Tab-separated table of C-alpha atoms and ligand atoms in Angstrom:
chain	number	residue	atom	x	y	z
A	104	MET	CA	-4.811	-81.445	-21.390
A	105	THR	CA	-1.579	-81.237	-19.895
A	106	LEU	CA	1.313	-78.761	-20.846
A	107	GLN	CA	3.878	-81.421	-21.271
A	108	GLY	CA	4.404	-82.539	-24.806
A	109	PRO	CA	5.685	-85.903	-25.454
A	110	LYS	CA	9.472	-84.950	-25.247
A	111	THR	CA	9.042	-82.867	-22.477
A	112	GLN	CA	7.031	-85.541	-20.572
A	113	ALA	CA	10.051	-87.894	-21.193
A	114	LEU	CA	12.628	-85.428	-19.914
A	115	PHE	CA	10.831	-84.417	-16.957
A	116	GLU	CA	10.515	-88.044	-16.032
A	117	ARG	CA	14.186	-88.271	-16.519
A	118	ALA	CA	14.755	-85.200	-14.592
A	119	SER	CA	12.805	-86.458	-11.835
A	120	GLU	CA	14.996	-89.776	-11.260
A	121	ALA	CA	17.659	-87.638	-10.760
A	122	ILE	CA	16.602	-84.295	-8.934
A	123	PRO	CA	13.763	-84.423	-6.531
A	124	TYR	CA	10.630	-83.687	-8.059
A	125	GLY	CA	12.516	-82.711	-11.279
A	126	VAL	CA	13.127	-79.015	-10.350
A	127	ASN	CA	16.060	-77.240	-8.567
A	128	SER	CA	13.956	-74.754	-6.946
A	129	ASN	CA	10.642	-75.552	-5.455
A	130	PHE	CA	8.971	-72.697	-6.797
A	131	ARG	CA	9.324	-74.231	-10.353
A	132	TYR	CA	7.314	-77.366	-9.667
A	133	TRP	CA	3.807	-77.034	-11.371
A	134	GLY	CA	3.098	-81.011	-10.730
A	135	LYS	CA	3.901	-84.140	-12.530
A	136	GLU	CA	2.274	-83.220	-15.776
A	137	ASP	CA	2.743	-79.311	-16.179
A	138	THR	CA	6.046	-78.606	-15.089
A	139	LEU	CA	8.206	-77.704	-18.108
A	140	VAL	CA	11.643	-78.452	-19.549
A	141	ILE	CA	13.126	-75.441	-21.337
A	142	GLU	CA	15.412	-75.847	-23.779
A	143	ARG	CA	16.095	-72.204	-25.048
A	144	GLY	CA	14.934	-68.788	-24.848
A	145	ASP	CA	15.562	-65.677	-27.419
A	146	GLY	CA	14.460	-62.025	-26.398
A	147	THR	CA	10.912	-62.461	-24.866
A	148	TYR	CA	10.458	-66.225	-25.827
A	149	VAL	CA	11.234	-69.352	-24.472
A	150	TRP	CA	10.845	-72.935	-26.222
A	151	ASP	CA	9.977	-76.345	-24.410
A	152	ALA	CA	11.722	-79.584	-25.364
A	153	ASP	CA	8.963	-80.229	-27.776
A	154	GLY	CA	9.557	-76.868	-29.628
A	155	LYS	CA	6.265	-75.183	-28.154
A	156	ARG	CA	6.907	-71.518	-28.261
A	157	TYR	CA	5.850	-69.239	-25.245
A	158	ILE	CA	5.808	-65.301	-24.661
A	159	ASP	CA	7.271	-65.660	-21.277
A	160	TYR	CA	6.313	-63.171	-18.601
A	161	ARG	CA	8.015	-65.259	-15.903
A	162	LEU	CA	11.313	-64.341	-16.865
A	163	ALA	CA	12.920	-66.656	-14.423
A	164	PHE	CA	10.773	-64.894	-11.694
A	165	GLY	CA	12.209	-61.334	-12.614
A	166	PRO	CA	15.897	-61.481	-13.759
A	167	ILE	CA	15.506	-61.092	-17.599
A	168	ILE	CA	15.308	-57.313	-18.018
A	169	LEU	CA	16.425	-57.186	-21.352
A	170	GLY	CA	15.548	-60.453	-22.976
A	171	HIS	CA	16.715	-64.038	-22.840
A	172	ALA	CA	20.276	-64.400	-24.639
A	173	TYR	CA	20.661	-60.867	-25.064
A	174	PRO	CA	23.598	-60.681	-27.283
A	175	ALA	CA	25.323	-57.589	-25.723
A	176	VAL	CA	25.351	-59.363	-22.360
A	177	ASN	CA	26.618	-62.594	-23.695
A	178	GLN	CA	28.947	-61.185	-25.843
A	179	ARG	CA	30.574	-59.306	-23.096
A	180	VAL	CA	30.324	-62.437	-20.717
A	181	GLN	CA	32.370	-64.426	-23.292
A	182	GLU	CA	35.099	-61.761	-23.870
A	183	GLU	CA	35.617	-61.167	-20.408
A	184	ILE	CA	35.939	-64.870	-19.564
A	185	GLN	CA	38.951	-65.478	-21.685
A	186	ASN	CA	40.860	-63.977	-18.899
A	187	GLY	CA	39.860	-66.138	-16.146
A	188	THR	CA	36.793	-66.189	-14.026
A	189	LEU	CA	37.895	-65.873	-10.264
A	190	PHE	CA	40.754	-64.307	-8.447
A	191	ALA	CA	39.961	-63.560	-4.955
A	192	TRP	CA	41.292	-60.209	-5.596
A	193	THR	CA	39.687	-56.929	-6.512
A	194	THR	CA	38.920	-56.747	-10.356
A	195	PRO	CA	38.259	-53.622	-12.509
A	196	LEU	CA	34.858	-55.233	-13.193
A	197	GLU	CA	34.009	-55.207	-9.686
A	198	ILE	CA	34.755	-51.615	-9.516
A	199	GLN	CA	32.900	-50.627	-12.486
A	200	VAL	CA	29.939	-52.314	-11.208
A	201	ALA	CA	29.960	-50.884	-7.645
A	202	GLU	CA	30.413	-47.384	-9.325
A	203	ARG	CA	27.548	-47.870	-11.540
A	204	ILE	CA	25.175	-48.672	-8.692
A	205	LYS	CA	26.369	-45.892	-6.703
A	206	ARG	CA	25.596	-43.450	-9.316
A	207	LEU	CA	22.171	-45.324	-10.577
A	208	CYS	CA	20.830	-45.892	-7.054
A	209	GLN	CA	22.381	-42.732	-5.207
A	210	VAL	CA	24.094	-45.282	-2.547
A	211	ASP	CA	27.430	-44.423	-1.015
A	212	LYS	CA	28.900	-48.170	-1.080
A	213	VAL	CA	28.540	-51.285	-2.420
A	214	ARG	CA	29.355	-55.030	-1.949
A	215	LEU	CA	28.801	-57.871	-4.458
A	216	THR	CA	27.566	-61.167	-3.627
A	217	ASN	CA	25.439	-63.968	-6.020
A	218	THR	CA	21.972	-64.236	-4.937
A	219	GLY	CA	18.990	-62.222	-3.565
A	220	SER	CA	19.161	-64.748	-0.471
A	221	GLU	CA	22.853	-64.128	0.215
A	222	ALA	CA	22.393	-60.432	-0.006
A	223	THR	CA	19.578	-60.263	2.379
A	224	MET	CA	21.393	-62.445	4.783
A	225	HIS	CA	24.414	-60.466	4.644
A	226	ALA	CA	22.440	-57.160	5.018
A	227	LEU	CA	20.512	-58.369	8.001
A	228	ARG	CA	23.702	-59.140	9.815
A	229	ILE	CA	25.324	-55.777	9.286
A	230	ALA	CA	22.058	-54.114	10.394
A	231	ARG	CA	22.278	-56.020	13.518
A	232	ALA	CA	26.026	-55.146	13.940
A	233	TYR	CA	25.321	-51.614	13.177
A	234	THR	CA	22.628	-51.332	15.751
A	235	GLY	CA	23.716	-53.907	18.399
A	236	ARG	CA	20.291	-55.041	18.300
A	237	GLU	CA	18.797	-58.526	17.163
A	238	LYS	CA	15.309	-58.207	16.145
A	239	PHE	CA	13.511	-57.046	13.093
A	240	ILE	CA	10.384	-56.395	11.991
A	241	SER	CA	9.004	-57.630	8.386
A	242	PHE	CA	5.802	-57.897	6.758
A	243	GLU	CA	3.418	-60.779	5.930
A	244	GLY	CA	3.711	-61.764	2.387
A	245	HIS	CA	7.005	-60.121	1.815
A	246	TYR	CA	9.696	-62.466	0.732
A	247	HIS	CA	13.440	-62.039	1.297
A	248	GLY	CA	14.958	-65.609	0.284
A	249	MET	CA	15.888	-69.022	1.576
A	250	VAL	CA	17.432	-67.733	4.851
A	251	ASP	CA	16.028	-69.279	7.938
A	252	TYR	CA	15.326	-65.782	9.677
A	253	PHE	CA	13.105	-64.679	6.892
A	254	MET	CA	11.126	-67.750	6.436
A	255	PHE	CA	8.300	-66.932	8.424
A	256	SER	CA	4.751	-65.513	7.074
A	257	THR	CA	5.867	-65.017	3.763
A	258	ALA	CA	3.019	-65.613	1.225
A	259	SER	CA	3.787	-69.286	1.224
A	260	ALA	CA	2.766	-69.556	4.865
A	261	SER	CA	-0.812	-70.467	5.879
A	262	ARG	CA	-3.353	-68.102	6.007
A	263	ASP	CA	-4.838	-69.287	8.992
A	264	ALA	CA	-1.404	-69.485	10.805
A	265	LEU	CA	-1.326	-65.940	10.938
A	266	GLY	CA	-3.432	-65.227	13.936
A	267	SER	CA	-5.239	-61.783	14.332
A	268	ARG	CA	-4.649	-58.591	12.621
A	269	ARG	CA	-3.868	-56.825	15.884
A	270	SER	CA	-1.416	-59.627	17.327
A	271	PRO	CA	-0.035	-61.349	14.215
A	272	ILE	CA	1.887	-64.416	14.707
A	273	ALA	CA	5.113	-65.221	12.715
A	274	ALA	CA	4.160	-68.302	10.936
A	275	ARG	CA	6.583	-70.935	9.673
A	276	ALA	CA	6.924	-70.980	5.771
A	277	SER	CA	8.316	-74.471	5.585
A	278	SER	CA	9.288	-77.448	7.867
A	279	GLY	CA	13.097	-77.656	8.894
A	280	ILE	CA	13.153	-74.147	10.278
A	281	PRO	CA	13.860	-73.613	13.969
A	282	LEU	CA	10.968	-72.248	15.763
A	283	ASP	CA	13.230	-70.680	18.147
A	284	ILE	CA	14.426	-68.089	15.842
A	285	ARG	CA	11.074	-66.798	15.114
A	286	LYS	CA	11.351	-64.713	18.489
A	287	TYR	CA	13.671	-62.373	16.132
A	288	MET	CA	10.992	-61.587	13.945
A	289	ILE	CA	8.134	-59.057	14.416
A	290	SER	CA	5.844	-59.878	11.462
A	291	LEU	CA	3.174	-57.367	10.797
A	292	PRO	CA	0.337	-56.960	7.878
A	293	PHE	CA	1.784	-54.525	5.553
A	294	ASN	CA	0.381	-51.303	4.582
A	295	ASP	CA	-0.875	-50.747	8.354
A	296	PRO	CA	0.681	-47.364	9.875
A	297	GLU	CA	-1.017	-47.823	13.242
A	298	LEU	CA	0.161	-51.492	13.679
A	299	LEU	CA	3.610	-50.367	12.655
A	300	GLU	CA	4.063	-47.465	14.711
A	301	SER	CA	2.841	-49.129	17.905
A	302	ALA	CA	5.122	-52.083	17.362
A	303	VAL	CA	8.160	-49.896	16.759
A	304	LYS	CA	7.225	-47.871	20.049
A	305	ALA	CA	6.771	-50.807	22.071
A	306	ARG	CA	10.016	-52.500	21.129
A	307	TRP	CA	12.368	-50.327	19.201
A	308	PHE	CA	15.398	-50.856	21.565
A	309	ASP	CA	15.331	-54.493	20.497
A	310	ILE	CA	14.863	-53.633	16.526
A	311	ALA	CA	17.814	-53.842	14.394
A	312	ALA	CA	15.887	-53.425	11.012
A	313	ILE	CA	12.793	-52.984	9.405
A	314	VAL	CA	13.003	-55.270	6.484
A	315	PHE	CA	10.607	-55.043	3.370
A	316	GLU	CA	9.962	-55.031	-0.005
A	317	PRO	CA	9.024	-51.654	-1.423
A	318	MET	CA	5.955	-53.261	-3.270
A	319	MET	CA	4.909	-56.763	-2.844
A	320	GLY	CA	6.868	-58.555	-5.559
A	321	ASN	CA	6.222	-61.750	-4.142
A	322	CYS	CA	2.303	-61.009	-3.546
A	323	ALA	CA	0.759	-59.729	-6.820
A	324	GLY	CA	2.584	-56.374	-6.972
A	325	ILE	CA	0.507	-55.034	-4.208
A	326	MET	CA	1.481	-51.552	-3.716
A	327	PRO	CA	2.687	-49.380	-0.837
A	328	LYS	CA	-0.132	-46.799	0.202
A	329	PRO	CA	1.004	-43.369	-0.119
A	330	GLY	CA	2.940	-42.233	2.796
A	331	TYR	CA	3.658	-45.812	4.141
A	332	LEU	CA	7.344	-45.684	3.103
A	333	GLU	CA	7.871	-42.313	4.081
A	334	GLN	CA	6.746	-43.699	7.788
A	335	ILE	CA	9.173	-46.321	7.889
A	336	ARG	CA	11.524	-44.009	7.049
A	337	ALA	CA	10.528	-41.713	9.769
A	338	LEU	CA	10.393	-44.402	12.201
A	339	CYS	CA	13.944	-45.673	11.319
A	340	ASP	CA	15.347	-42.253	11.755
A	341	GLU	CA	13.442	-41.612	15.181
A	342	PHE	CA	14.434	-44.758	16.551
A	343	GLY	CA	17.896	-45.469	15.343
A	344	ILE	CA	16.525	-48.537	13.127
A	345	VAL	CA	18.249	-49.529	9.951
A	346	MET	CA	15.917	-49.381	6.959
A	347	LEU	CA	16.424	-52.273	5.024
A	348	MET	CA	14.815	-51.996	1.499
A	349	ASP	CA	14.887	-55.272	-0.412
A	350	GLU	CA	14.910	-54.501	-3.896
A	351	VAL	CA	15.661	-58.047	-5.328
A	352	LYS	CA	12.876	-57.731	-7.601
A	353	THR	CA	12.172	-53.865	-7.858
A	354	GLY	CA	16.011	-52.902	-8.447
A	355	PHE	CA	17.098	-51.877	-12.018
A	356	ARG	CA	13.311	-52.932	-12.949
A	357	ILE	CA	10.561	-50.390	-11.968
A	358	ALA	CA	12.951	-47.553	-12.501
A	359	ASN	CA	17.009	-47.300	-13.283
A	360	GLY	CA	17.276	-46.508	-9.717
A	361	GLY	CA	14.891	-49.146	-8.591
A	362	ALA	CA	12.083	-48.181	-5.887
A	363	GLN	CA	14.535	-45.736	-4.208
A	364	GLU	CA	14.067	-43.625	-7.209
A	365	TYR	CA	10.436	-44.734	-8.016
A	366	PHE	CA	9.155	-43.465	-4.699
A	367	GLY	CA	11.656	-40.865	-3.778
A	368	ILE	CA	12.891	-42.790	-0.482
A	369	GLN	CA	16.507	-43.280	0.299
A	370	SER	CA	17.052	-46.309	2.354
A	371	ASP	CA	20.046	-47.084	4.774
A	372	LEU	CA	20.563	-50.556	3.356
A	373	VAL	CA	19.469	-52.073	-0.166
A	374	THR	CA	19.538	-55.431	-1.624
A	375	TYR	CA	19.839	-56.003	-5.431
A	376	ALA	CA	19.726	-59.055	-7.497
A	377	LYS	CA	17.645	-60.445	-10.474
A	378	SER	CA	17.650	-57.500	-13.155
A	379	MET	CA	21.113	-56.291	-12.200
A	380	GLY	CA	22.714	-59.238	-14.372
A	381	ASN	CA	19.685	-60.016	-16.804
A	382	GLY	CA	19.799	-63.435	-15.848
A	383	PHE	CA	23.478	-64.007	-14.771
A	384	PRO	CA	24.100	-64.763	-11.102
A	385	ILE	CA	24.945	-61.650	-9.042
A	386	ALA	CA	23.767	-59.697	-6.420
A	387	ALA	CA	24.717	-56.801	-4.314
A	388	ILE	CA	24.273	-55.050	-0.692
A	389	ALA	CA	24.290	-51.129	-0.964
A	390	GLY	CA	23.534	-48.451	1.308
A	391	LYS	CA	24.645	-45.295	3.255
A	392	GLU	CA	28.407	-44.942	4.062
A	393	GLU	CA	28.201	-45.490	7.808
A	394	VAL	CA	26.145	-48.370	7.845
A	395	MET	CA	28.009	-50.183	4.730
A	396	MET	CA	31.499	-49.458	6.423
A	397	THR	CA	30.149	-51.648	9.519
A	398	VAL	CA	31.730	-54.578	7.500
A	399	GLU	CA	35.014	-53.917	8.682
A	400	PRO	CA	37.600	-56.842	8.179
A	401	GLY	CA	37.938	-58.830	11.645
A	402	ALA	CA	34.655	-57.196	13.150
A	403	VAL	CA	31.671	-58.117	11.035
A	404	ALA	CA	31.864	-61.166	8.725
A	405	HIS	CA	30.881	-60.832	4.946
A	406	GLY	CA	32.295	-62.856	2.535
A	407	GLY	CA	31.962	-65.412	-0.271
A	408	THR	CA	34.261	-67.336	-2.737
A	409	TYR	CA	32.244	-66.308	-5.671
A	410	SER	CA	31.475	-62.893	-4.742
A	411	GLY	CA	32.315	-60.387	-7.716
A	412	ASN	CA	33.139	-63.187	-10.015
A	413	VAL	CA	33.928	-62.401	-13.480
A	414	VAL	CA	30.751	-63.910	-15.054
A	415	GLY	CA	28.431	-62.147	-12.891
A	416	THR	CA	30.282	-58.956	-13.087
A	417	ALA	CA	30.934	-58.718	-16.711
A	418	ALA	CA	26.850	-59.256	-17.186
A	419	ALA	CA	25.926	-56.676	-14.873
A	420	VAL	CA	28.275	-54.020	-16.408
A	421	ALA	CA	26.542	-54.912	-19.653
A	422	THR	CA	23.325	-54.786	-18.412
A	423	LEU	CA	23.803	-51.702	-16.401
A	424	ASP	CA	25.450	-49.751	-19.277
A	425	ILE	CA	22.039	-50.532	-21.786
A	426	LEU	CA	19.955	-49.605	-18.964
A	427	GLU	CA	21.622	-46.350	-18.495
A	428	ASN	CA	22.052	-45.478	-22.565
A	429	GLU	CA	18.717	-46.962	-23.895
A	430	PRO	CA	15.472	-46.342	-22.988
A	431	VAL	CA	14.664	-49.697	-21.462
A	432	ILE	CA	12.367	-48.853	-18.637
A	433	GLU	CA	10.395	-46.418	-20.725
A	434	THR	CA	9.858	-49.038	-23.522
A	435	ILE	CA	8.897	-51.551	-20.951
A	436	ASN	CA	6.552	-48.999	-19.318
A	437	ARG	CA	4.605	-48.503	-22.503
A	438	ARG	CA	4.220	-52.184	-23.483
A	439	GLY	CA	3.232	-52.976	-19.834
A	440	GLN	CA	0.628	-50.025	-19.822
A	441	ALA	CA	-1.032	-51.378	-22.818
A	442	LEU	CA	-0.968	-55.009	-21.497
A	443	MET	CA	-2.417	-53.816	-18.140
A	444	THR	CA	-5.110	-51.605	-19.729
A	445	GLY	CA	-6.000	-54.619	-22.261
A	446	ILE	CA	-6.328	-57.008	-19.510
A	447	ASP	CA	-8.541	-54.844	-17.372
A	448	GLU	CA	-10.895	-54.429	-20.424
A	449	ILE	CA	-11.085	-58.087	-21.039
A	450	LEU	CA	-11.928	-59.051	-17.321
A	451	ALA	CA	-14.443	-56.080	-17.238
A	452	GLU	CA	-15.996	-57.550	-20.423
A	453	ALA	CA	-16.145	-61.072	-18.861
A	454	ASP	CA	-17.688	-59.875	-15.572
A	455	ILE	CA	-14.898	-60.851	-13.565
A	456	PRO	CA	-14.422	-58.777	-10.409
A	457	HIS	CA	-10.439	-57.794	-10.392
A	458	VAL	CA	-8.076	-55.100	-9.716
A	459	ILE	CA	-4.713	-54.771	-11.772
A	460	THR	CA	-2.043	-54.196	-9.028
A	461	GLY	CA	1.634	-52.998	-9.485
A	462	VAL	CA	3.537	-51.377	-12.242
A	463	PRO	CA	3.742	-51.874	-16.029
A	464	THR	CA	7.080	-53.572	-15.468
A	465	MET	CA	5.913	-55.993	-12.899
A	466	PHE	CA	2.288	-56.115	-12.182
A	467	GLY	CA	-0.311	-58.451	-10.644
A	468	VAL	CA	-3.815	-59.426	-11.745
A	469	PHE	CA	-5.861	-59.918	-8.534
A	470	LEU	CA	-9.312	-61.672	-9.212
A	471	GLY	CA	-12.345	-62.120	-7.344
A	472	SER	CA	-12.899	-58.796	-5.895
A	473	GLU	CA	-12.798	-55.085	-6.738
A	474	GLN	CA	-11.363	-54.069	-3.568
A	475	VAL	CA	-7.651	-52.707	-3.965
A	476	PRO	CA	-5.490	-55.182	-1.955
A	477	HIS	CA	-2.992	-53.794	0.625
A	478	ASP	CA	-1.433	-56.877	2.200
A	479	PHE	CA	-1.498	-60.815	2.218
A	480	ARG	CA	-4.345	-60.954	4.247
A	481	ASP	CA	-6.417	-59.011	1.510
A	482	TYR	CA	-4.717	-61.298	-1.346
A	483	THR	CA	-5.894	-64.701	0.258
A	484	ALA	CA	-9.628	-63.155	-0.087
A	485	GLY	CA	-9.325	-63.233	-3.676
A	486	ASP	CA	-10.052	-65.907	-6.300
A	487	SER	CA	-6.728	-67.965	-6.689
A	488	VAL	CA	-8.425	-70.846	-8.314
A	489	LEU	CA	-9.731	-68.801	-11.126
A	490	TYR	CA	-6.501	-67.186	-11.700
A	491	GLU	CA	-4.638	-70.587	-11.842
A	492	GLU	CA	-7.241	-71.758	-14.264
A	493	ILE	CA	-6.825	-68.819	-16.700
A	494	GLY	CA	-3.226	-69.295	-15.927
A	495	MET	CA	-3.229	-72.956	-17.153
A	496	GLU	CA	-5.160	-71.707	-20.275
A	497	LEU	CA	-2.694	-69.201	-21.250
A	498	ALA	CA	0.183	-71.526	-20.668
A	499	LEU	CA	-1.610	-73.932	-22.985
A	500	ARG	CA	-2.009	-71.348	-25.737
A	501	GLY	CA	1.331	-70.199	-25.411
A	502	VAL	CA	1.469	-67.114	-22.947
A	503	LEU	CA	3.453	-67.883	-19.791
A	504	PRO	CA	3.040	-65.982	-16.626
A	505	ASP	CA	3.425	-67.715	-13.482
A	506	SER	CA	-0.003	-69.846	-13.056
A	507	ASP	CA	0.057	-68.706	-9.192
A	508	GLY	CA	-1.504	-65.150	-9.018
A	509	ARG	CA	1.228	-64.279	-6.149
A	510	GLU	CA	3.888	-64.017	-8.711
A	511	PRO	CA	3.674	-60.921	-10.838
A	512	TRP	CA	3.706	-60.528	-14.774
A	513	PHE	CA	7.540	-59.630	-15.660
A	514	LEU	CA	8.212	-57.942	-18.816
A	515	CYS	CA	11.269	-57.306	-20.795
A	516	TYR	CA	12.831	-54.841	-23.197
A	517	SER	CA	12.496	-57.346	-25.971
A	518	LEU	CA	8.914	-57.600	-25.874
A	519	SER	CA	7.300	-55.871	-28.886
A	520	GLU	CA	3.934	-54.296	-29.452
A	521	ALA	CA	3.064	-57.521	-31.616
A	522	ASP	CA	3.961	-59.847	-28.686
A	523	VAL	CA	1.392	-57.540	-26.590
A	524	ALA	CA	-1.185	-57.698	-29.102
A	525	GLU	CA	-0.962	-61.486	-29.409
A	526	THR	CA	-0.732	-62.002	-25.791
A	527	LEU	CA	-4.297	-60.001	-25.201
A	528	ASN	CA	-6.006	-61.965	-28.225
A	529	ILE	CA	-4.976	-65.036	-26.243
A	530	PHE	CA	-5.814	-63.726	-22.883
A	531	ASN	CA	-9.416	-63.193	-24.156
A	532	ASP	CA	-9.554	-66.779	-25.180
A	533	ALA	CA	-8.131	-68.160	-21.882
A	534	VAL	CA	-10.816	-66.252	-20.069
A	535	LYS	CA	-13.588	-67.582	-22.277
A	536	ALA	CA	-12.028	-70.965	-21.569
A	537	ALA	CA	-11.588	-70.915	-17.868
A	538	LYS	CA	-15.024	-69.452	-17.487
A	539	SER	CA	-16.766	-72.108	-19.692
B	15	PLP	C1	12.244	-59.562	-2.646
B	15	PLP	C2	13.348	-60.743	-3.035
B	15	PLP	N1	14.281	-61.115	-1.738
B	15	PLP	C3	15.203	-62.053	-2.086
B	15	PLP	C4	15.008	-62.777	-2.887
B	15	PLP	C5	15.919	-64.291	-3.036
B	15	PLP	O1	16.705	-64.201	-4.012
B	15	PLP	P1	17.301	-65.461	-4.615
B	15	PLP	O2	16.244	-66.191	-5.312
B	15	PLP	O3	17.963	-64.901	-5.894
B	15	PLP	O4	18.170	-66.080	-3.467
B	15	PLP	C6	13.847	-62.914	-3.863
B	15	PLP	C7	13.472	-63.940	-4.925
B	15	PLP	O5	12.553	-64.087	-5.572
B	15	PLP	C8	12.814	-61.757	-3.940
B	15	PLP	O6	11.883	-61.695	-4.634
């Protein structure tokens, strides 16, 4: 069985003639016969070119926090673009977005940009400029976008290339990246306080930033151990290092104020994107006054032709307004909790060792072990083959998380209790089918 119906297949063949591998981002490629062509979305559903409906738990890898084609957001964008889209001057919409982020996330200053990768790239430059240092610490299995500096030891890197735990190697996650720049990254397993402390104490004078995802949004939603984020905060304070929390996935999703609110930790710099605009391209770099003011014109470069454009800012104003005024996260949490509990029960019933990781708005399903995973190395010891089999059985039946277990399940405000019940029924069938 393949996922593509006849129309999807014909369109994907056409796509592959014009677009390498038929996709505009490699993460979307599920192979020649299973990569979908989606024609429309509405709320929590998407429909492929054959008209097949899916309950969507990929949600474009996280951005769709309210639902696809969410009327209030689309309407606001349509209204605002009547008056132009790009001026290369400050607009009232940009001011509103920055003010809302300040309020929701308790940051002092905000600069806007368009994608998560741009945000992390600029944030790293700001941290380097602020400290006058060039290296940074980051963690295996964390992802910070398509920036060359960060493309080592992500969850796409080979497990075998990571070296030993005590002496980890920054492993290239892609060809085409100069190996020389690996010298800037000190890559460590996440959640290991001892390794972190000794790395900082040995090299603090070279280290501009500790860059991290507060929970592993690109590796099954693995959570930080209690006290670990506090340790990062304390080490940054003690050694004059910039704490750079990458909230591209967690921001405006795990709480209105993101992971800073959820875990009760304020970072020096924070990056946002995804849920900020409910699927419209918009991102932000935010943080403390002193660090953010490093972007002085003429001193430290930050720019972008499309930064703060009307389309993205209008979408962000509408999305953040709904987040502030409606019980969005609360509702998703309830549905997500029911889903996590239901999946847990089904897997237990089927005698499949597992751990449900993450939080209800973005959770992971780790198979093959009852040991809670704490880092990327733990994750690779799980049964990713079984996960993928269950993922394909789910997709065939119209439930669409990513079939790669590193990608969490994302939920949106439009998901109903009935959708959760339907998902659990299908999950039960998918597990039986995958086991048979
Ligand atoms: C934590 C994190 N940082 C950065 C990025 C890059 O964002 P974008 O794909 O918008 O460039 C991602 C994308 O998934 C991400 O999950």
